[in-house]
PDB file of C-alpha atoms in Angstrom:
ATOM      1  CA  UNK C  27      14.103 -17.648  25.115  1.00  0.00           C
ATOM      2  CA  UNK C  28      16.321 -15.470  22.942  1.00  0.00           C
ATOM      3  CA  UNK C  29      18.933 -13.192  24.458  1.00  0.00           C
ATOM      4  CA  UNK C  30      19.033  -9.559  23.290  1.00  0.00           C
ATOM      5  CA  UNK C  31      20.854  -7.833  26.126  1.00  0.00           C
ATOM      6  CA  UNK C  32      24.046  -6.946  24.276  1.00  0.00           C
ATOM      7  CA  UNK C  33      22.665  -3.950  22.373  1.00  0.00           C
ATOM      8  CA  UNK C  34      22.893  -0.370  23.582  1.00  0.00           C
ATOM      9  CA  UNK C  35      20.399   1.167  21.134  1.00  0.00           C
ATOM     10  CA  UNK C  36      16.989  -0.345  20.320  1.00  0.00           C
ATOM     11  CA  UNK C  37      15.082   1.062  17.330  1.00  0.00           C
ATOM     12  CA  UNK C  38      11.479   0.118  16.539  1.00  0.00           C
ATOM     13  CA  UNK C  39       9.203   0.608  13.568  1.00  0.00           C
ATOM     14  CA  UNK C  40       5.697   1.606  14.651  1.00  0.00           C
ATOM     15  CA  UNK C  41       3.036   0.027  12.416  1.00  0.00           C
ATOM     16  CA  UNK C  42       2.909  -3.720  12.869  1.00  0.00           C
ATOM     17  CA  UNK C  43       5.618  -3.675  15.549  1.00  0.00           C
ATOM     18  CA  UNK C  44       4.512  -1.327  18.322  1.00  0.00           C
ATOM     19  CA  UNK C  45       0.899  -0.967  17.197  1.00  0.00           C
ATOM     20  CA  UNK C  46      -1.370  -3.446  15.436  1.00  0.00           C
ATOM     21  CA  UNK C  47      -2.199  -0.794  12.853  1.00  0.00           C
ATOM     22  CA  UNK C  48      -1.192  -2.182   9.461  1.00  0.00           C
ATOM     23  CA  UNK C  49      -4.644  -3.285   8.341  1.00  0.00           C
ATOM     24  CA  UNK C  50      -6.238  -0.179   9.829  1.00  0.00           C
ATOM     25  CA  UNK C  51      -3.943   2.039   7.748  1.00  0.00           C
ATOM     26  CA  UNK C  52      -4.629   0.047   4.588  1.00  0.00           C
ATOM     27  CA  UNK C  53      -8.362   0.526   5.116  1.00  0.00           C
ATOM     28  CA  UNK C  54      -7.796   4.227   5.833  1.00  0.00           C
ATOM     29  CA  UNK C  55      -5.877   4.662   2.593  1.00  0.00           C
ATOM     30  CA  UNK C  56      -8.548   2.794   0.634  1.00  0.00           C
ATOM     31  CA  UNK C  57     -11.298   4.952   2.147  1.00  0.00           C
ATOM     32  CA  UNK C  58      -9.337   8.115   1.372  1.00  0.00           C
ATOM     33  CA  UNK C  59      -8.675   7.181  -2.238  1.00  0.00           C
ATOM     34  CA  UNK C  60     -12.300   6.205  -2.861  1.00  0.00           C
ATOM     35  CA  UNK C  61     -13.374   9.735  -1.959  1.00  0.00           C
ATOM     36  CA  UNK C  62     -11.104  11.273  -4.600  1.00  0.00           C
ATOM     37  CA  UNK C  63     -10.760   8.577  -7.309  1.00  0.00           C
ATOM     38  CA  UNK C  64     -13.788   7.213  -9.131  1.00  0.00           C
ATOM     39  CA  UNK C  65     -12.119   4.268 -10.908  1.00  0.00           C
ATOM     40  CA  UNK C  66     -12.265   1.343  -8.462  1.00  0.00           C
ATOM     41  CA  UNK C  67      -9.660  -0.675 -10.369  1.00  0.00           C
ATOM     42  CA  UNK C  68      -7.145   2.146  -9.991  1.00  0.00           C
ATOM     43  CA  UNK C  69      -7.955   2.470  -6.307  1.00  0.00           C
ATOM     44  CA  UNK C  70      -7.252  -1.242  -5.890  1.00  0.00           C
ATOM     45  CA  UNK C  71      -3.918  -0.901  -7.703  1.00  0.00           C
ATOM     46  CA  UNK C  72      -2.939   1.941  -5.371  1.00  0.00           C
ATOM     47  CA  UNK C  73      -3.958  -0.025  -2.291  1.00  0.00           C
ATOM     48  CA  UNK C  74      -1.994  -3.084  -3.414  1.00  0.00           C
ATOM     49  CA  UNK C  75       1.106  -0.965  -3.935  1.00  0.00           C
ATOM     50  CA  UNK C  76       0.580   0.555  -0.493  1.00  0.00           C
ATOM     51  CA  UNK C  77       0.162  -2.889   1.076  1.00  0.00           C
ATOM     52  CA  UNK C  78       3.308  -4.361  -0.480  1.00  0.00           C
ATOM     53  CA  UNK C  79       5.521  -1.339   0.161  1.00  0.00           C
ATOM     54  CA  UNK C  80       4.575  -0.725   3.771  1.00  0.00           C
ATOM     55  CA  UNK C  81       7.207   1.093   5.796  1.00  0.00           C
ATOM     56  CA  UNK C  82       7.836   3.717   3.143  1.00  0.00           C
ATOM     57  CA  UNK C  83       6.388   7.139   3.857  1.00  0.00           C
ATOM     58  CA  UNK C  84       2.912   8.203   2.789  1.00  0.00           C
ATOM     59  CA  UNK C  85       4.584  10.967   0.772  1.00  0.00           C
ATOM     60  CA  UNK C  86       6.329   8.335  -1.339  1.00  0.00           C
ATOM     61  CA  UNK C  87       3.138   6.346  -1.754  1.00  0.00           C
ATOM     62  CA  UNK C  88       0.873   9.221  -2.758  1.00  0.00           C
ATOM     63  CA  UNK C  89       3.448  10.547  -5.223  1.00  0.00           C
ATOM     64  CA  UNK C  90       3.663   7.063  -6.760  1.00  0.00           C
ATOM     65  CA  UNK C  91      -0.127   6.777  -6.938  1.00  0.00           C
ATOM     66  CA  UNK C  92      -0.503  10.077  -8.758  1.00  0.00           C
ATOM     67  CA  UNK C  93       2.445   9.783 -11.117  1.00  0.00           C
ATOM     68  CA  UNK C  94       2.544   6.069 -11.962  1.00  0.00           C
ATOM     69  CA  UNK C  95      -0.934   4.627 -11.395  1.00  0.00           C
ATOM     70  CA  UNK C  96      -3.387   7.528 -11.690  1.00  0.00           C
ATOM     71  CA  UNK C  97      -1.148   9.531 -14.055  1.00  0.00           C
ATOM     72  CA  UNK C  98      -2.337  12.919 -12.820  1.00  0.00           C
ATOM     73  CA  UNK C  99      -0.417  15.922 -14.093  1.00  0.00           C
ATOM     74  CA  UNK C 100       0.132  19.611 -13.450  1.00  0.00           C
ATOM     75  CA  UNK C 101      -1.759  21.706 -10.941  1.00  0.00           C
ATOM     76  CA  UNK C 102      -4.383  19.005 -10.452  1.00  0.00           C
ATOM     77  CA  UNK C 103      -1.703  16.618  -9.182  1.00  0.00           C
ATOM     78  CA  UNK C 104      -0.489  19.020  -6.516  1.00  0.00           C
ATOM     79  CA  UNK C 105      -4.012  19.762  -5.303  1.00  0.00           C
ATOM     80  CA  UNK C 106      -5.050  16.111  -5.226  1.00  0.00           C
ATOM     81  CA  UNK C 107      -1.861  15.153  -3.382  1.00  0.00           C
ATOM     82  CA  UNK C 108      -2.606  17.607  -0.588  1.00  0.00           C
ATOM     83  CA  UNK C 109      -6.214  16.433  -0.313  1.00  0.00           C
ATOM     84  CA  UNK C 110      -5.244  12.756  -0.069  1.00  0.00           C
ATOM     85  CA  UNK C 111      -2.491  13.433   2.468  1.00  0.00           C
ATOM     86  CA  UNK C 112      -4.780  15.582   4.632  1.00  0.00           C
ATOM     87  CA  UNK C 113      -7.647  13.085   4.610  1.00  0.00           C
ATOM     88  CA  UNK C 114      -5.351  10.132   5.286  1.00  0.00           C
ATOM     89  CA  UNK C 115      -3.647  11.969   8.147  1.00  0.00           C
ATOM     90  CA  UNK C 116      -6.993  12.732   9.763  1.00  0.00           C
ATOM     91  CA  UNK C 117      -7.968   9.066   9.653  1.00  0.00           C
ATOM     92  CA  UNK C 118      -4.564   7.959  10.952  1.00  0.00           C
ATOM     93  CA  UNK C 119      -4.785  10.181  14.014  1.00  0.00           C
ATOM     94  CA  UNK C 120      -8.081   8.537  14.896  1.00  0.00           C
ATOM     95  CA  UNK C 121      -7.006   4.952  14.275  1.00  0.00           C
ATOM     96  CA  UNK C 122      -3.723   5.382  16.124  1.00  0.00           C
ATOM     97  CA  UNK C 123      -5.609   6.307  19.270  1.00  0.00           C
ATOM     98  CA  UNK C 124      -7.580   3.056  19.146  1.00  0.00           C
ATOM     99  CA  UNK C 125      -4.995   0.632  17.687  1.00  0.00           C
ATOM    100  CA  UNK C 126      -3.953  -2.123  20.069  1.00  0.00           C
ATOM    101  CA  UNK C 127      -0.371  -2.324  21.283  1.00  0.00           C
ATOM    102  CA  UNK C 128       1.148  -5.572  20.012  1.00  0.00           C
ATOM    103  CA  UNK C 129       1.103  -8.433  22.551  1.00  0.00           C
ATOM    104  CA  UNK C 130       4.010  -8.454  24.976  1.00  0.00           C
ATOM    105  CA  UNK C 131       5.618  -5.352  23.513  1.00  0.00           C
ATOM    106  CA  UNK C 132       5.409  -3.122  26.578  1.00  0.00           C
ATOM    107  CA  UNK C 133       6.779  -5.842  28.837  1.00  0.00           C
ATOM    108  CA  UNK C 134       9.686  -6.333  26.436  1.00  0.00           C
ATOM    109  CA  UNK C 135      10.281  -2.585  26.102  1.00  0.00           C
ATOM    110  CA  UNK C 136      10.472  -2.118  29.839  1.00  0.00           C
ATOM    111  CA  UNK C 137      13.309  -4.658  29.948  1.00  0.00           C
ATOM    112  CA  UNK C 138      15.422  -2.787  27.392  1.00  0.00           C
ATOM    113  CA  UNK C 139      18.321  -1.255  29.303  1.00  0.00           C
ATOM    114  CA  UNK C 140      19.701   0.763  26.397  1.00  0.00           C
ATOM    115  CA  UNK C 141      18.342   3.782  24.539  1.00  0.00           C
ATOM    116  CA  UNK C 142      14.991   3.269  22.830  1.00  0.00           C
ATOM    117  CA  UNK C 143      13.799   4.990  19.660  1.00  0.00           C
ATOM    118  CA  UNK C 144      10.998   4.873  17.109  1.00  0.00           C
ATOM    119  CA  UNK C 145      11.896   5.182  13.407  1.00  0.00           C
ATOM    120  CA  UNK C 146       8.700   5.022  11.377  1.00  0.00           C
ATOM    121  CA  UNK C 147       7.365   5.723   7.923  1.00  0.00           C
ATOM    122  CA  UNK C 148       4.452   7.523   9.577  1.00  0.00           C
ATOM    123  CA  UNK C 149       4.419  11.321   9.574  1.00  0.00           C
ATOM    124  CA  UNK C 150       6.568  12.554  12.441  1.00  0.00           C
ATOM    125  CA  UNK C 151       4.353  15.266  13.931  1.00  0.00           C
ATOM    126  CA  UNK C 152       1.287  13.058  13.824  1.00  0.00           C
ATOM    127  CA  UNK C 153       3.164  10.156  15.415  1.00  0.00           C
ATOM    128  CA  UNK C 154       4.593  12.278  18.217  1.00  0.00           C
ATOM    129  CA  UNK C 155       1.169  13.725  19.013  1.00  0.00           C
ATOM    130  CA  UNK C 156      -0.406  10.292  19.250  1.00  0.00           C
ATOM    131  CA  UNK C 157       2.437   8.843  21.325  1.00  0.00           C
ATOM    132  CA  UNK C 158       2.086  11.793  23.692  1.00  0.00           C
ATOM    133  CA  UNK C 159      -1.687  11.364  23.987  1.00  0.00           C
ATOM    134  CA  UNK C 160      -1.297   7.645  24.711  1.00  0.00           C
ATOM    135  CA  UNK C 161       1.587   8.156  27.137  1.00  0.00           C
ATOM    136  CA  UNK C 162       3.911   6.076  24.985  1.00  0.00           C
ATOM    137  CA  UNK C 163       6.452   8.858  24.498  1.00  0.00           C
ATOM    138  CA  UNK C 164       7.683   8.355  28.071  1.00  0.00           C
ATOM    139  CA  UNK C 165       9.126   4.976  27.073  1.00  0.00           C
ATOM    140  CA  UNK C 166      11.310   6.306  24.245  1.00  0.00           C
ATOM    141  CA  UNK C 167      14.326   8.579  23.939  1.00  0.00           C
ATOM    142  CA  UNK C 168      13.037   9.868  20.606  1.00  0.00           C
ATOM    143  CA  UNK C 169      10.201   9.360  18.123  1.00  0.00           C
ATOM    144  CA  UNK C 170      11.080   9.999  14.477  1.00  0.00           C
ATOM    145  CA  UNK C 171       9.097   9.685  11.270  1.00  0.00           C
ATOM    146  CA  UNK C 172       8.603  10.807   7.687  1.00  0.00           C
ATOM    147  CA  UNK C 173       9.054  12.655   5.412  1.00  0.00           C
ATOM    148  CA  UNK C 174      12.708  11.851   6.202  1.00  0.00           C
ATOM    149  CA  UNK C 175      13.454   8.336   4.845  1.00  0.00           C
ATOM    150  CA  UNK C 176      13.832   5.591   7.445  1.00  0.00           C
ATOM    151  CA  UNK C 177      17.480   4.886   6.633  1.00  0.00           C
ATOM    152  CA  UNK C 178      18.290   8.537   7.345  1.00  0.00           C
ATOM    153  CA  UNK C 179      16.298   8.439  10.586  1.00  0.00           C
ATOM    154  CA  UNK C 180      18.368   5.482  11.765  1.00  0.00           C
ATOM    155  CA  UNK C 181      21.569   7.206  10.705  1.00  0.00           C
ATOM    156  CA  UNK C 182      20.536  10.276  12.707  1.00  0.00           C
ATOM    157  CA  UNK C 183      19.829   8.168  15.800  1.00  0.00           C
ATOM    158  CA  UNK C 184      23.194   6.409  15.592  1.00  0.00           C
ATOM    159  CA  UNK C 185      25.022   9.700  15.102  1.00  0.00           C
ATOM    160  CA  UNK C 186      23.128  11.267  17.999  1.00  0.00           C
ATOM    161  CA  UNK C 187      24.057   8.370  20.270  1.00  0.00           C
ATOM    162  CA  UNK C 188      27.582   8.058  18.811  1.00  0.00           C
ATOM    163  CA  UNK C 189      26.931   4.340  18.980  1.00  0.00           C
ATOM    164  CA  UNK C 190      26.395   1.669  16.313  1.00  0.00           C
ATOM    165  CA  UNK C 191      25.748  -1.191  18.746  1.00  0.00           C
ATOM    166  CA  UNK C 192      22.115  -1.140  17.705  1.00  0.00           C
ATOM    167  CA  UNK C 193      19.249  -3.315  16.512  1.00  0.00           C
ATOM    168  CA  UNK C 194      16.193  -2.478  14.399  1.00  0.00           C
ATOM    169  CA  UNK C 195      12.844  -4.230  14.908  1.00  0.00           C
ATOM    170  CA  UNK C 196      10.614  -4.111  11.846  1.00  0.00           C
ATOM    171  CA  UNK C 197       8.024  -5.949   9.792  1.00  0.00           C
ATOM    172  CA  UNK C 198       8.697  -4.652   6.276  1.00  0.00           C
ATOM    173  CA  UNK C 199      11.403  -4.766   3.657  1.00  0.00           C
ATOM    174  CA  UNK C 200      12.129  -1.066   4.085  1.00  0.00           C
ATOM    175  CA  UNK C 201      12.946  -1.723   7.756  1.00  0.00           C
ATOM    176  CA  UNK C 202      15.358  -4.502   6.867  1.00  0.00           C
ATOM    177  CA  UNK C 203      17.058  -2.514   4.106  1.00  0.00           C
ATOM    178  CA  UNK C 204      17.350   0.593   6.295  1.00  0.00           C
ATOM    179  CA  UNK C 205      19.055  -1.460   9.004  1.00  0.00           C
ATOM    180  CA  UNK C 206      21.383  -2.992   6.431  1.00  0.00           C
ATOM    181  CA  UNK C 207      22.251   0.421   5.005  1.00  0.00           C
ATOM    182  CA  UNK C 208      23.318   1.523   8.478  1.00  0.00           C
ATOM    183  CA  UNK C 209      25.165  -1.734   9.187  1.00  0.00           C
ATOM    184  CA  UNK C 210      23.117  -2.649  12.262  1.00  0.00           C
ATOM    185  CA  UNK C 211      21.293  -5.866  13.147  1.00  0.00           C
ATOM    186  CA  UNK C 212      17.678  -6.479  12.192  1.00  0.00           C
ATOM    187  CA  UNK C 213      14.898  -8.458  13.876  1.00  0.00           C
ATOM    188  CA  UNK C 214      11.789  -9.334  11.871  1.00  0.00           C
ATOM    189  CA  UNK C 215       8.570  -9.231  13.900  1.00  0.00           C
ATOM    190  CA  UNK C 216       6.270 -11.316  11.744  1.00  0.00           C
ATOM    191  CA  UNK C 217       2.640 -11.536  12.995  1.00  0.00           C
ATOM    192  CA  UNK C 218       1.250  -8.390  11.355  1.00  0.00           C
ATOM    193  CA  UNK C 219       3.540  -8.068   8.351  1.00  0.00           C
ATOM    194  CA  UNK C 220       1.842  -7.390   5.004  1.00  0.00           C
ATOM    195  CA  UNK C 221       4.684  -9.181   3.199  1.00  0.00           C
ATOM    196  CA  UNK C 222       5.328 -12.032   5.610  1.00  0.00           C
ATOM    197  CA  UNK C 223       6.236 -14.717   3.053  1.00  0.00           C
ATOM    198  CA  UNK C 224       8.743 -12.477   1.300  1.00  0.00           C
ATOM    199  CA  UNK C 225      10.261 -11.306   4.573  1.00  0.00           C
ATOM    200  CA  UNK C 226      10.605 -14.844   5.937  1.00  0.00           C
ATOM    201  CA  UNK C 227      12.501 -15.798   2.812  1.00  0.00           C
ATOM    202  CA  UNK C 228      14.732 -12.716   2.880  1.00  0.00           C
ATOM    203  CA  UNK C 229      15.467 -12.990   6.594  1.00  0.00           C
ATOM    204  CA  UNK C 230      16.345 -16.663   6.323  1.00  0.00           C
ATOM    205  CA  UNK C 231      18.659 -15.838   3.429  1.00  0.00           C
ATOM    206  CA  UNK C 232      20.348 -13.009   5.329  1.00  0.00           C
ATOM    207  CA  UNK C 233      20.286 -14.798   8.719  1.00  0.00           C
ATOM    208  CA  UNK C 234      18.169 -12.181  10.466  1.00  0.00           C
ATOM    209  CA  UNK C 235      16.369 -13.138  13.655  1.00  0.00           C
ATOM    210  CA  UNK C 236      12.661 -13.862  13.148  1.00  0.00           C
ATOM    211  CA  UNK C 237      10.186 -13.610  16.028  1.00  0.00           C
ATOM    212  CA  UNK C 238       6.413 -13.917  16.299  1.00  0.00           C
ATOM    213  CA  UNK C 239       6.156 -13.128  19.999  1.00  0.00           C
ATOM    214  CA  UNK C 240       7.962 -10.484  22.048  1.00  0.00           C
ATOM    215  CA  UNK C 241       7.660 -12.679  25.127  1.00  0.00           C
ATOM    216  CA  UNK C 242      10.318 -15.081  23.787  1.00  0.00           C
ATOM    217  CA  UNK C 243      12.922 -12.307  24.161  1.00  0.00           C
ATOM    218  CA  UNK C 244      14.739 -11.762  27.415  1.00  0.00           C
ATOM    219  CA  UNK C 245      17.612  -9.831  28.968  1.00  0.00           C
TER     220      UNK C 245
END
């Protein structure tokens, strides 16, 4: 078993780390886009971008969809952006209530003796509501999300704690890069990652810990 008792601050991504929700969110985004975009090929391009850039906020993704892939301009862009965000948020609230907690996570979390935080690309208010409804908020010292970028969320947590003896658990490149930007350690939780092959390569290159089961960790 791997020892992780030396940290004083534990930071977790949500999708694919705390909740098995990656594929559910991809399907939710696809369903949302199909309501508002008639060209199926463009919908697929948007979904593929979403899949391979998981961890970034929905605000980033929808802006990219409209400006780079769908090429929507002017007042129509603003209106369509709000419609997509609202519809996606509604679906996310529903799926978050039913998404399974990843195997062994709660047992691992209960062993963490330091401060425990969530830093997610999901919308903050939505995430806090769902964590409260599921009783998960009681296990964390703070739950933070978008539209603030993940690297800034981590920076805020470290400043709040006045402590950089921290580790970030994530499943996406944005998690790894946000940890690196804040000069803290990173652990890649691999089972539900949308970019597993790329992350395995990057983590091996940068000597980040890779796990596929929370039960192998101990204190």
